Coordinates of C-alpha atoms and ligand atoms in Angstrom, one line a residue:
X1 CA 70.2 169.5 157.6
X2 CA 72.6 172.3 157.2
X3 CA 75.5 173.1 160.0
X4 CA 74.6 169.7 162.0
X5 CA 75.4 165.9 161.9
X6 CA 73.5 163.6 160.4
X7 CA 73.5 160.4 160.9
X8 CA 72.8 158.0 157.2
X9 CA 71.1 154.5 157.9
X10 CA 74.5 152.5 157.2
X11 CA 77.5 152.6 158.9
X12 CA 81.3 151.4 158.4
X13 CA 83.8 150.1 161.3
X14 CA 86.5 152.3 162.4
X15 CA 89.8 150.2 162.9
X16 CA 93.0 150.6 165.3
X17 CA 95.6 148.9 163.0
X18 CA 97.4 148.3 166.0
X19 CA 95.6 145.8 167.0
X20 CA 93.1 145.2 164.5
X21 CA 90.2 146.0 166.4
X22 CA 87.2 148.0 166.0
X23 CA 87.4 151.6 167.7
X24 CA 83.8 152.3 166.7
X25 CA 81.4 152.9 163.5
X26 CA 80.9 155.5 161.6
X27 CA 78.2 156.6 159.4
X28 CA 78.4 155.8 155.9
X29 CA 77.7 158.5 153.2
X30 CA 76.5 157.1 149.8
X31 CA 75.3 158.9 146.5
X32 CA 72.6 160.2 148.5
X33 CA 74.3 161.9 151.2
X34 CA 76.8 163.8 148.6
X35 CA 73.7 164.8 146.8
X36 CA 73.0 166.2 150.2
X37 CA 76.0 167.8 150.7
X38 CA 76.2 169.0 146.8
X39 CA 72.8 171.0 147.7
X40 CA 74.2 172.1 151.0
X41 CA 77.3 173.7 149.9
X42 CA 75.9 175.0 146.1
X43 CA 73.1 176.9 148.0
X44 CA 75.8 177.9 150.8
X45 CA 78.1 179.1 147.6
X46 CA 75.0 180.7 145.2
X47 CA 73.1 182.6 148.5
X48 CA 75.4 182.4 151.7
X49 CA 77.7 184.5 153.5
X50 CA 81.2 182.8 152.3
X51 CA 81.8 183.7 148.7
X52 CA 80.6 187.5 149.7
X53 CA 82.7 188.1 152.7
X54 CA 85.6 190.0 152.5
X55 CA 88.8 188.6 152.4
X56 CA 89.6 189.6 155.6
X57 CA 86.6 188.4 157.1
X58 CA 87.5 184.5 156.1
X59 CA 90.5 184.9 156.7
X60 CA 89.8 186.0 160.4
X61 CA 87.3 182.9 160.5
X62 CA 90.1 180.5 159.2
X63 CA 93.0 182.0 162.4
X64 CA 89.8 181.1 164.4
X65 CA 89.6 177.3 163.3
X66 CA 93.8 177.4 163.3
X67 CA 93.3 178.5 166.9
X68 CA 90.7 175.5 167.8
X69 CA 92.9 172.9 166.6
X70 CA 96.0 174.2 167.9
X71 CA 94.0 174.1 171.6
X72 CA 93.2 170.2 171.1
X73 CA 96.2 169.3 169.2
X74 CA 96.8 166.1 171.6
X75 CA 93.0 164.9 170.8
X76 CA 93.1 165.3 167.1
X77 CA 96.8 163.6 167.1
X78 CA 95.2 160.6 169.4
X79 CA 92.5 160.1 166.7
X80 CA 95.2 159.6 163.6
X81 CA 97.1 157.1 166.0
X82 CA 94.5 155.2 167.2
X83 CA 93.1 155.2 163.3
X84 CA 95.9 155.8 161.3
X85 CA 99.0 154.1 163.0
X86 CA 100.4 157.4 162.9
X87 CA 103.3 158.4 165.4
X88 CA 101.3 160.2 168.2
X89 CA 105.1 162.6 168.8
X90 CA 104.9 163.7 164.9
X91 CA 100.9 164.2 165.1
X92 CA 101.7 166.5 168.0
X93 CA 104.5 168.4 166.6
X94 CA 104.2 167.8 162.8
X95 CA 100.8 167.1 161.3
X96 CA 98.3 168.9 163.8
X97 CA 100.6 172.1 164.1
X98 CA 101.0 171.8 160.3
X99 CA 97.0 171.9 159.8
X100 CA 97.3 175.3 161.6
X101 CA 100.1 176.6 159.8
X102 CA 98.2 176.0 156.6
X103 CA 95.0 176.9 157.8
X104 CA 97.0 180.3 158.3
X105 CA 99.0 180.6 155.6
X106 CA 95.9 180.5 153.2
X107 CA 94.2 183.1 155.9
X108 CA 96.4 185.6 155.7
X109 CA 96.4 185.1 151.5
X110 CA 92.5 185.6 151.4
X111 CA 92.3 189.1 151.3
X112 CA 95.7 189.5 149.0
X113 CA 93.9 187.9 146.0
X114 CA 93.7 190.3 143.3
X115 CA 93.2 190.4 139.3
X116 CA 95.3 192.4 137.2
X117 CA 94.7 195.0 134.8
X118 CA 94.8 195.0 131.1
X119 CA 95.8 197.6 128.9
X120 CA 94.5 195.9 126.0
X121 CA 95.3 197.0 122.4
X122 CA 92.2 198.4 120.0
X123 CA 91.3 200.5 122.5
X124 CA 90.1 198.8 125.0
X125 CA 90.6 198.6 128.6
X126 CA 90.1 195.9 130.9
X127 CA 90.8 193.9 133.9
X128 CA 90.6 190.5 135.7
X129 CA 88.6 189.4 138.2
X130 CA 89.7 186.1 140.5
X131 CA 86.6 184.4 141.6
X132 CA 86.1 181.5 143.7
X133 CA 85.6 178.4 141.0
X134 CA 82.4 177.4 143.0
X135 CA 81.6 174.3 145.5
X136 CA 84.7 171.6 145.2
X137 CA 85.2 168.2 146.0
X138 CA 87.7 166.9 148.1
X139 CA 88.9 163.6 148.1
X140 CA 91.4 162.4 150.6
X141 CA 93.7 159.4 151.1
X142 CA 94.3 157.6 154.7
X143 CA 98.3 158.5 155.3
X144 CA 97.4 162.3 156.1
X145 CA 94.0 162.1 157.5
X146 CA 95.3 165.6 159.3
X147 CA 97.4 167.3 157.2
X148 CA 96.0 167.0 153.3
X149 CA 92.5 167.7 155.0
X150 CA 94.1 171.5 155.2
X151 CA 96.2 171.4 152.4
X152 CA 93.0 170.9 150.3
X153 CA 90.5 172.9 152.7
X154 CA 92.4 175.8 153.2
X155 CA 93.3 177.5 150.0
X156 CA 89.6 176.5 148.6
X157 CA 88.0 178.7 152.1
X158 CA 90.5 181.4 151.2
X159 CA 89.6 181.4 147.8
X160 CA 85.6 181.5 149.0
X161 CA 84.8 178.2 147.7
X162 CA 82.4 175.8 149.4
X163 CA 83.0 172.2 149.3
X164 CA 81.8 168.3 150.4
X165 CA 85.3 166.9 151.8
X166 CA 85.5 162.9 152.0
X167 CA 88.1 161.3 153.3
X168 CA 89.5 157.6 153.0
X169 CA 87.6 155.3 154.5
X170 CA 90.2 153.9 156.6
X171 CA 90.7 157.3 158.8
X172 CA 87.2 158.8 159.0
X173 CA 87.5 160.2 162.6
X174 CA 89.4 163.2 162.7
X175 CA 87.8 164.6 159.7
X176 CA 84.3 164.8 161.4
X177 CA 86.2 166.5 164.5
X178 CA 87.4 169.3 162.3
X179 CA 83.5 169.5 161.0
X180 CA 83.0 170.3 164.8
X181 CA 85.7 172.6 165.1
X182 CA 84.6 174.5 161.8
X183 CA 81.1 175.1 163.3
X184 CA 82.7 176.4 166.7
X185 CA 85.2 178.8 165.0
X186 CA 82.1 179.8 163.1
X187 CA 82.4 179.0 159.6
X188 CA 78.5 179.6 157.6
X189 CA 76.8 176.4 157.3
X190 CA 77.0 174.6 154.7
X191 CA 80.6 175.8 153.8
X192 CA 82.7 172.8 155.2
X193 CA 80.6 169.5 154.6
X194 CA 82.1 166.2 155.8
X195 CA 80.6 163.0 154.0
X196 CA 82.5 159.6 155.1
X197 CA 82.1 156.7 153.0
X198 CA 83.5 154.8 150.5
X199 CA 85.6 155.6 147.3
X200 CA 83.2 153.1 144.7
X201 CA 80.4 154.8 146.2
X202 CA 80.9 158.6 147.7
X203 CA 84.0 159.5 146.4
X204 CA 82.3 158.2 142.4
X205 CA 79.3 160.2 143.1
X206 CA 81.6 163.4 143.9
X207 CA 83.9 163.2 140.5
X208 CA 80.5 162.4 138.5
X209 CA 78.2 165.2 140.3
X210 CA 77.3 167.8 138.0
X211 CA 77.0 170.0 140.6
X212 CA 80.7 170.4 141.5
X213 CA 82.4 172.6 140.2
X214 CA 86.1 171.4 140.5
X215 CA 87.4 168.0 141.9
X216 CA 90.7 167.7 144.0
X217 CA 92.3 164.6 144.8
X218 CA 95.0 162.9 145.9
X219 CA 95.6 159.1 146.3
X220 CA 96.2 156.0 143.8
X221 CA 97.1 157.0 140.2
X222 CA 94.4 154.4 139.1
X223 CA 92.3 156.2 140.6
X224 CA 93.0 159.2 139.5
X225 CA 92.0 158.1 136.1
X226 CA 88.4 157.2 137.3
X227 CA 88.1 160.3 139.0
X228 CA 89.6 162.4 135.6
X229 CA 87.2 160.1 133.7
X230 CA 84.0 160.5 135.3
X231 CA 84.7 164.4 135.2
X232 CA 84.9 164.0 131.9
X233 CA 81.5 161.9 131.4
X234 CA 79.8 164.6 133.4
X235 CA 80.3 168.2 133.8
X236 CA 83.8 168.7 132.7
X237 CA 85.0 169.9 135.9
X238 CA 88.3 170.3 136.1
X239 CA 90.5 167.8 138.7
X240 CA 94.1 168.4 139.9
X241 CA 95.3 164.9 140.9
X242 CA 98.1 164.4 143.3
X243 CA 99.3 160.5 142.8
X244 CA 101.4 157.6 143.3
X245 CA 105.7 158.4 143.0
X246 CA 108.6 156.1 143.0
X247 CA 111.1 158.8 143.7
X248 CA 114.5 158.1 143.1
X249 CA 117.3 159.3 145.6
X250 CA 121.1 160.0 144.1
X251 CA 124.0 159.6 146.8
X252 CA 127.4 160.5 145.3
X253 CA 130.5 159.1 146.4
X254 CA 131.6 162.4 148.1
X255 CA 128.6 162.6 150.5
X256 CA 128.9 162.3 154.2
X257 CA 128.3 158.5 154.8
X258 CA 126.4 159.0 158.0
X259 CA 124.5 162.3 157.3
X260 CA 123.6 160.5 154.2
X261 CA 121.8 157.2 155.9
X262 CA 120.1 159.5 158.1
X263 CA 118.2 161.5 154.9
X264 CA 117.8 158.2 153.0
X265 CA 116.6 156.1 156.6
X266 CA 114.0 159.6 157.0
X267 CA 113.1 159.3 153.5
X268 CA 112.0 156.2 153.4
X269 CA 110.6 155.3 156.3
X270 CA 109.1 158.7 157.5
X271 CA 105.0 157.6 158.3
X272 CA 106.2 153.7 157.3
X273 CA 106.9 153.9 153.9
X274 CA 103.3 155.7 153.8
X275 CA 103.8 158.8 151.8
X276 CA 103.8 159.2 148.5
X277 CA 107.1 161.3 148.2
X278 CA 109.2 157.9 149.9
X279 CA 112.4 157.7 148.7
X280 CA 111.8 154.2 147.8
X281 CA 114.8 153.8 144.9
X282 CA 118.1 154.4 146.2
X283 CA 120.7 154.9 144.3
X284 CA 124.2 155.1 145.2
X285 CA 128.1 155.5 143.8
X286 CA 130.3 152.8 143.6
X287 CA 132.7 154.2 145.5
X288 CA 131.2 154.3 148.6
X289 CA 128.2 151.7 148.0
X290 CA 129.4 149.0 150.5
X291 CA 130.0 151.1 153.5
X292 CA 127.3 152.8 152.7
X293 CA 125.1 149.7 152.6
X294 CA 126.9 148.7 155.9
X295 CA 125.6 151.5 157.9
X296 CA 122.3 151.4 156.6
X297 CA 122.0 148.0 157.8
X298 CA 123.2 149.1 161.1
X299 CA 120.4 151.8 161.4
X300 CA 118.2 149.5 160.5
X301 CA 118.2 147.7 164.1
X302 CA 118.2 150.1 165.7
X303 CA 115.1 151.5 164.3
X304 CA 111.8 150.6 166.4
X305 CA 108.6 149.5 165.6
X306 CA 105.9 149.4 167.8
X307 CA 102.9 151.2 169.3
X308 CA 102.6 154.4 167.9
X309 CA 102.0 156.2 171.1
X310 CA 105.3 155.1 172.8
X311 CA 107.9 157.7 172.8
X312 CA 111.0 155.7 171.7
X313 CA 109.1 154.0 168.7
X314 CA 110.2 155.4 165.5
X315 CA 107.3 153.4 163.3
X316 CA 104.0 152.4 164.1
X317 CA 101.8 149.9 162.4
X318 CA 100.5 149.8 158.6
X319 CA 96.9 151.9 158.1
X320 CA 95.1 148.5 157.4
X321 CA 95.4 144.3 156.5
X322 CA 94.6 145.1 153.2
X323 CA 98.2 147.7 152.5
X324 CA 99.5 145.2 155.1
X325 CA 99.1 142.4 153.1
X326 CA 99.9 144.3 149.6
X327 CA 103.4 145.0 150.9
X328 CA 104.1 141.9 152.5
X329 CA 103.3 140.5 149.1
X330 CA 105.6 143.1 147.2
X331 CA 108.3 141.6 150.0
X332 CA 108.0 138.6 148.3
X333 CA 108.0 139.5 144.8
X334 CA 111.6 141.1 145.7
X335 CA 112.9 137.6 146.8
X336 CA 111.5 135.8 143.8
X337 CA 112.9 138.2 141.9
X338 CA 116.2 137.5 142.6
X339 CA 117.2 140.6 145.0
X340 CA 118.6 140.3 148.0
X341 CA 116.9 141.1 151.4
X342 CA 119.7 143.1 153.6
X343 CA 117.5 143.1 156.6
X344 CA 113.7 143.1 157.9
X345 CA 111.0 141.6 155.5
X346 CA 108.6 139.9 158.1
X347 CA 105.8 141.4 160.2
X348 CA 106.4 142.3 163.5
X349 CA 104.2 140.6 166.4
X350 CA 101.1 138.6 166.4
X351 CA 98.7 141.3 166.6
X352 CA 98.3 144.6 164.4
X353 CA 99.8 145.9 161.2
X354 CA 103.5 145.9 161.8
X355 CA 106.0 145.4 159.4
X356 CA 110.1 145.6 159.5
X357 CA 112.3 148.3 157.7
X358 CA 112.8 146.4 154.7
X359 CA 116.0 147.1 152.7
X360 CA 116.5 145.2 149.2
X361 CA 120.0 145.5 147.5
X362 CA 120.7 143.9 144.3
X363 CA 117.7 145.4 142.6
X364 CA 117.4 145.9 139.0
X365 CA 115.1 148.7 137.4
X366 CA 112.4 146.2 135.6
X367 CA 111.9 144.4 139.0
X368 CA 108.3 144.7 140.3
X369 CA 109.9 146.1 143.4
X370 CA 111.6 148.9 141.6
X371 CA 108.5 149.9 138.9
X372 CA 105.7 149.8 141.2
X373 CA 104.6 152.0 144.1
X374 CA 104.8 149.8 147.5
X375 CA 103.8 152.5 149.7
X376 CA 105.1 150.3 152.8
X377 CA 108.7 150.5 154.7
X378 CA 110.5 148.6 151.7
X379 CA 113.7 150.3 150.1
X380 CA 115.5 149.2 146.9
X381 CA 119.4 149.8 146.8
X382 CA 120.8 150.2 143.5
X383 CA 124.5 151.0 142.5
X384 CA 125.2 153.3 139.7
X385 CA 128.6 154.1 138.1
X386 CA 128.2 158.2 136.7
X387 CA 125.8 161.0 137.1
X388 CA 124.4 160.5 133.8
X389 CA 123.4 157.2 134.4
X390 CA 122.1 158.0 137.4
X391 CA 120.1 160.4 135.5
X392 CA 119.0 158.4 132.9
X393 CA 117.9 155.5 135.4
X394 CA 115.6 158.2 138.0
X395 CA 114.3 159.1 135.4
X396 CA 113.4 155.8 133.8
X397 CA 110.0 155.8 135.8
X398 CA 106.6 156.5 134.7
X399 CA 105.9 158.9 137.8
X400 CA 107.2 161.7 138.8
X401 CA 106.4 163.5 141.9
X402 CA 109.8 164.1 144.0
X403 CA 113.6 163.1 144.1
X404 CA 116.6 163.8 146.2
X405 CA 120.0 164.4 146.1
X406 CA 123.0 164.1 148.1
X407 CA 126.5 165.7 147.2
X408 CA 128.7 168.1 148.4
X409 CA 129.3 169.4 144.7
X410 CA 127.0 172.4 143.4
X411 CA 127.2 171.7 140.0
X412 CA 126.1 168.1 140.1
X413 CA 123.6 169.2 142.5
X414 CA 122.4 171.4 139.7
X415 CA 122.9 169.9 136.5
X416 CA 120.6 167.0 138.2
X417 CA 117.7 169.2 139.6
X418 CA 117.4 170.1 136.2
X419 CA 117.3 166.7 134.6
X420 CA 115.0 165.0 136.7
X421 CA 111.4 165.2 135.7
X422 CA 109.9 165.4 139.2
X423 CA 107.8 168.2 140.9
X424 CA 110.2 168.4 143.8
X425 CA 114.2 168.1 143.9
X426 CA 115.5 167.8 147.7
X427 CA 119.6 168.7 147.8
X428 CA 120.9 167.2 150.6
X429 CA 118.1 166.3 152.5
X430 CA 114.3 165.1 151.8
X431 CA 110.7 165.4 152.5
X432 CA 111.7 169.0 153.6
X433 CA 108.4 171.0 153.3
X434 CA 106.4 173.8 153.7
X435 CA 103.2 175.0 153.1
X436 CA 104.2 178.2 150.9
X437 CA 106.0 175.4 148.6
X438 CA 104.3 174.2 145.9
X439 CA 103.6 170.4 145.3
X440 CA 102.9 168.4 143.0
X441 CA 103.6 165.9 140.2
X442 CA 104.9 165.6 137.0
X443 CA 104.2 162.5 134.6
X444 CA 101.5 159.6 135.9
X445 CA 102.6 161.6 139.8
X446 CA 99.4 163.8 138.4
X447 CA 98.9 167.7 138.0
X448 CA 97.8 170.8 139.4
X449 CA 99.8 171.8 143.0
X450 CA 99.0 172.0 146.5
X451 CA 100.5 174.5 148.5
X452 CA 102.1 177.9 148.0
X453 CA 100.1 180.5 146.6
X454 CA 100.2 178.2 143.2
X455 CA 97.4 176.3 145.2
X456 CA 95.1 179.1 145.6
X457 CA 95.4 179.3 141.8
X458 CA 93.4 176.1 141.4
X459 CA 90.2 177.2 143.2
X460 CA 90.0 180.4 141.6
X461 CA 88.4 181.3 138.0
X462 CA 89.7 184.1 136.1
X463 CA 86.7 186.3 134.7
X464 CA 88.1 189.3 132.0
X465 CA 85.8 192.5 132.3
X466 CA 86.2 194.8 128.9
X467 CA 85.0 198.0 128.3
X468 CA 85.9 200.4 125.5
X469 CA 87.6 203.7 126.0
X470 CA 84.9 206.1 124.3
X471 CA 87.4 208.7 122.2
X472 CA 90.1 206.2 121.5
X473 CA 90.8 206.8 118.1
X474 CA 90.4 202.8 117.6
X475 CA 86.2 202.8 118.6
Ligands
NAI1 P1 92.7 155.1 146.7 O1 93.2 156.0 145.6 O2 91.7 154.0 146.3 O3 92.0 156.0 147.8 C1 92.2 157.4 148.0 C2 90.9 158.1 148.2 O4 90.1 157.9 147.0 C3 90.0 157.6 149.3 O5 89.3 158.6 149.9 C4 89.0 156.6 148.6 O6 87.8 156.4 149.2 C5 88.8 157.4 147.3 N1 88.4 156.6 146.1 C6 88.6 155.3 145.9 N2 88.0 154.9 144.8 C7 87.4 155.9 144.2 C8 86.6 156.2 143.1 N3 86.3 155.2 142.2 N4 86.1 157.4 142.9 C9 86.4 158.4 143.7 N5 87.1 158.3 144.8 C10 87.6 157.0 145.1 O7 93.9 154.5 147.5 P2 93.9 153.2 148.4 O8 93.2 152.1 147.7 O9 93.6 153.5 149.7 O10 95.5 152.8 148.3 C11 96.0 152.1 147.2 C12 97.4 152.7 146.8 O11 97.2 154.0 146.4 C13 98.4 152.8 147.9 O12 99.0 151.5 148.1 C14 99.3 153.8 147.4 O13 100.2 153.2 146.4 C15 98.4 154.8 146.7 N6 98.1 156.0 147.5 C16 98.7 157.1 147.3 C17 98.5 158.2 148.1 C18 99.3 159.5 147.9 O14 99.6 160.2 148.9 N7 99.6 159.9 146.7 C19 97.6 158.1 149.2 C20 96.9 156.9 149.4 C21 97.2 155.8 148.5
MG2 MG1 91.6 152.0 146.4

């Protein structure tokens, strides 16, 4: 069963959001299969090949994978379109690229990974050793299929870990590609293990397995508690969680108008509204709120949204009806609320997912659409008078993964990095990123960090060896 597909009894329909329609089915895991997969990658971990290579030797393995998907970048970004509703340009140039990059960042740290040694007191001496934590689960959301399938993978091969991967039921496709790619570039069996299916049913029977050793995750904060609960219940293994945000972004009044729509416009809108870093409370100055709001308007129609794969469109339909739907409902919330809809709010066409840029102004902090996490193309402008309210109002939020700032002045630029409880502060521009930064939230936005070495961190154990130094005076 090892280092081959498998095909379960049941099986789940794979849709195109642009239209709706079914692309094809997939097979559905269930607690079975992850048992499966559990056996596959615990007897891959406790006799294979992986953990037991060196360094070098994964790492060269890993360049070869990077090198696969880097030759089929325009099939893998096709699948996360026609699945995902993801821009087919940034699957070509961003996400696929990016899964290589990562894939060879974590490479070339696989044979750097060293312990440290311990001149410990009473005459003893002693080292650390950093050991792969064991087989890991991986669970991953739909906005991403691409890119978090790395930015989990990766550092876990680098570190020697084996692992069951699952990703979100809405984008199943290009994960089982990469299982295909894996084999090719010639990664042990049982190493990589790919189980679609659903979170009630797969994904609970990965947090509650007592055969994993560690749990990574990112998606809904809710959750995220089911997943640090049933971890709990059963083995104790320990979960980093990367969750929901509702990240604030400061402008000042002496920002650059236009520059400043462009970051806030990118920020927000990037992946429609579909990333949990979305800029998604705006606040500005009052100085320069009304132009400002002017020319955000202004982009607004010029922005396009349409069929993913067209060149010119900048935003491409909603993954599915059901976030379709939820945001479409959080649309109307806004209005009952009492804030006022600048521009967009409807969906766009007959057919598909498609929503307008939605921009709110008049928004006040305890309104549904400025507490809750929409994950759609819907902004909330707010106005705010000095720095330390704006402070005191980003931070007024129970998450706390990312924020943003825009001002030609250094020391507000600093004084508010350092206020804001967030795992990531962007000065003067936003969702900047690369793989050797770490990631991560603070607050409900979860714990533990992807990326950067820091990631490495989390699928390693540290094991102290002690010995004691025979004529020591101390022995
Ligand atoms: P979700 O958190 O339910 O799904 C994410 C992943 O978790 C999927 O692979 C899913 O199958 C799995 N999952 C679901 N229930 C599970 C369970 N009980 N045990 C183990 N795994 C489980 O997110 P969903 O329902 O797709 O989206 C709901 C909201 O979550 C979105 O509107 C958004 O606010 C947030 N979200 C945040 C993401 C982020 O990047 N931080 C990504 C996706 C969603
Ligand atoms: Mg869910």
């Amino acid at each position: 069963m090892k280092g081959r597909f498998v095909t379960p009894g049941k099986t789940f329909e794979a849709v195109d959001p642009r239209t709706g329609e079914v692309i094809t089915r997939v097979a559905e895991g269930d607690t079975e299969d992850i048992d499966l997969a559990v056996k596959a990658a615990r007897h891959a971990f406790d006799h294979g090949p992986w953990p037991r290579l060196s360094g070098f030797e994964r790492g060269r393995i890993m360049m070869k994978l990077a090198d696969l998907i880097e030759e089929n970048i325009e099939e893998i970004a096709a699948l996360d379109t026609i699945n995902g509703g993801k821009l087919f340009a940034h699957g070509q140039v961003l996400d696929v690229p990016g899964a290589a990059r990562t894939l060879r960042y974590f490479a070339g740290a696989a044979d750097k990974i060293h312990g440290t040694v311990l001149k410990l007191s009473k005459g003893l001496q002693g080292y650390t050793l950093r050991e792969p934590i064991g087989v890991v689960g991986h669970i991953i959301p739909w906005n991403f299929p691409t890119i978090l399938f790395f930015t989990k993978v990766a550092p876990a091969l680098a570190a020697g870990c084996t692992m069951v991967v699952k990703p979100a039921e809405q984008t199943p496709l290009s994960a089982l590609y990469y299982a295909h790619l894996a084999k090719l570039a010639g990664m042990p069996d049982g190493v990589i293990n790919v189980v679609n299916g659903f979170g009630e049913t797969a994904g609970a029977a990965i947090s509650a397995h007592m055969d994993i050793d560690k749990v990574s995750f990112t998606g809904s904060t809710e959750v995220g508690r089911k997943i640090m609960a049933a971890a709990a219940a059963s083995n104790l293994k320990p979960v980093s969680l990367e969750l929901g945000g509702k990240s604030p972004l400061l402008i000042f009044d002496d920002a650059d108008i236009n520059e400043a729509v462009n970051i806030v416009f990118g920020g927000m809108f990037f992946n429609k509204g579909e990333i949990c870093v979305a800029s998604s409370r705006v606040y500005v100055q009052e100085g320069i709120y009304e132009k400002f709001e002017n020319k955000l308007v202004e982009k607004a129609k010029s922005w396009v949204v349409g069929d993913p794969f067209d060149p010119r469109v900048h935003q491409g339909p909603q993954v599915d009806k059901k976030q379709f739907e939820k945001i479409l409902s959080y649309i109307e919330h806004g209005k009952r609320e009492g804030a006022t809809l600048l521009t967009g709010g409807k969906r766009v066409g007959q057919k598909g997912y498609y929503i307008e840029p939605t921009i709110f102004a008049d928004v006040k902090d305890d309104m549904i659409i400025a507490k809750e996490e929409i994950f759609g193309p819907v902004m909330s402008l707010m106005k705010f008078k000095t720095m330390e309210e704006a402070i005191k109002r980003a931070n007024n939020t129970t998450y706390g993964l990312a924020a943003g700032i825009i001002t030609k002045d250094l020391n507000v630029a600093n004084t508010v990095s350092r206020s804001i409880r967030a795992g990531i502060i962007w000065i003067n521009c936003y969702t900047a990123l690369d793989v050797d930064c770490p990631f991560g939230g603070y607050k409900m936005s979860g714990f533990g960090r992807d990326c950067g070495l820091e990631a490495l961190n989390q699928y390693h154990q540290i094991k102290s060896v002690v010995t004691p130094i025979r004529d020591s005076p101390w022995h």
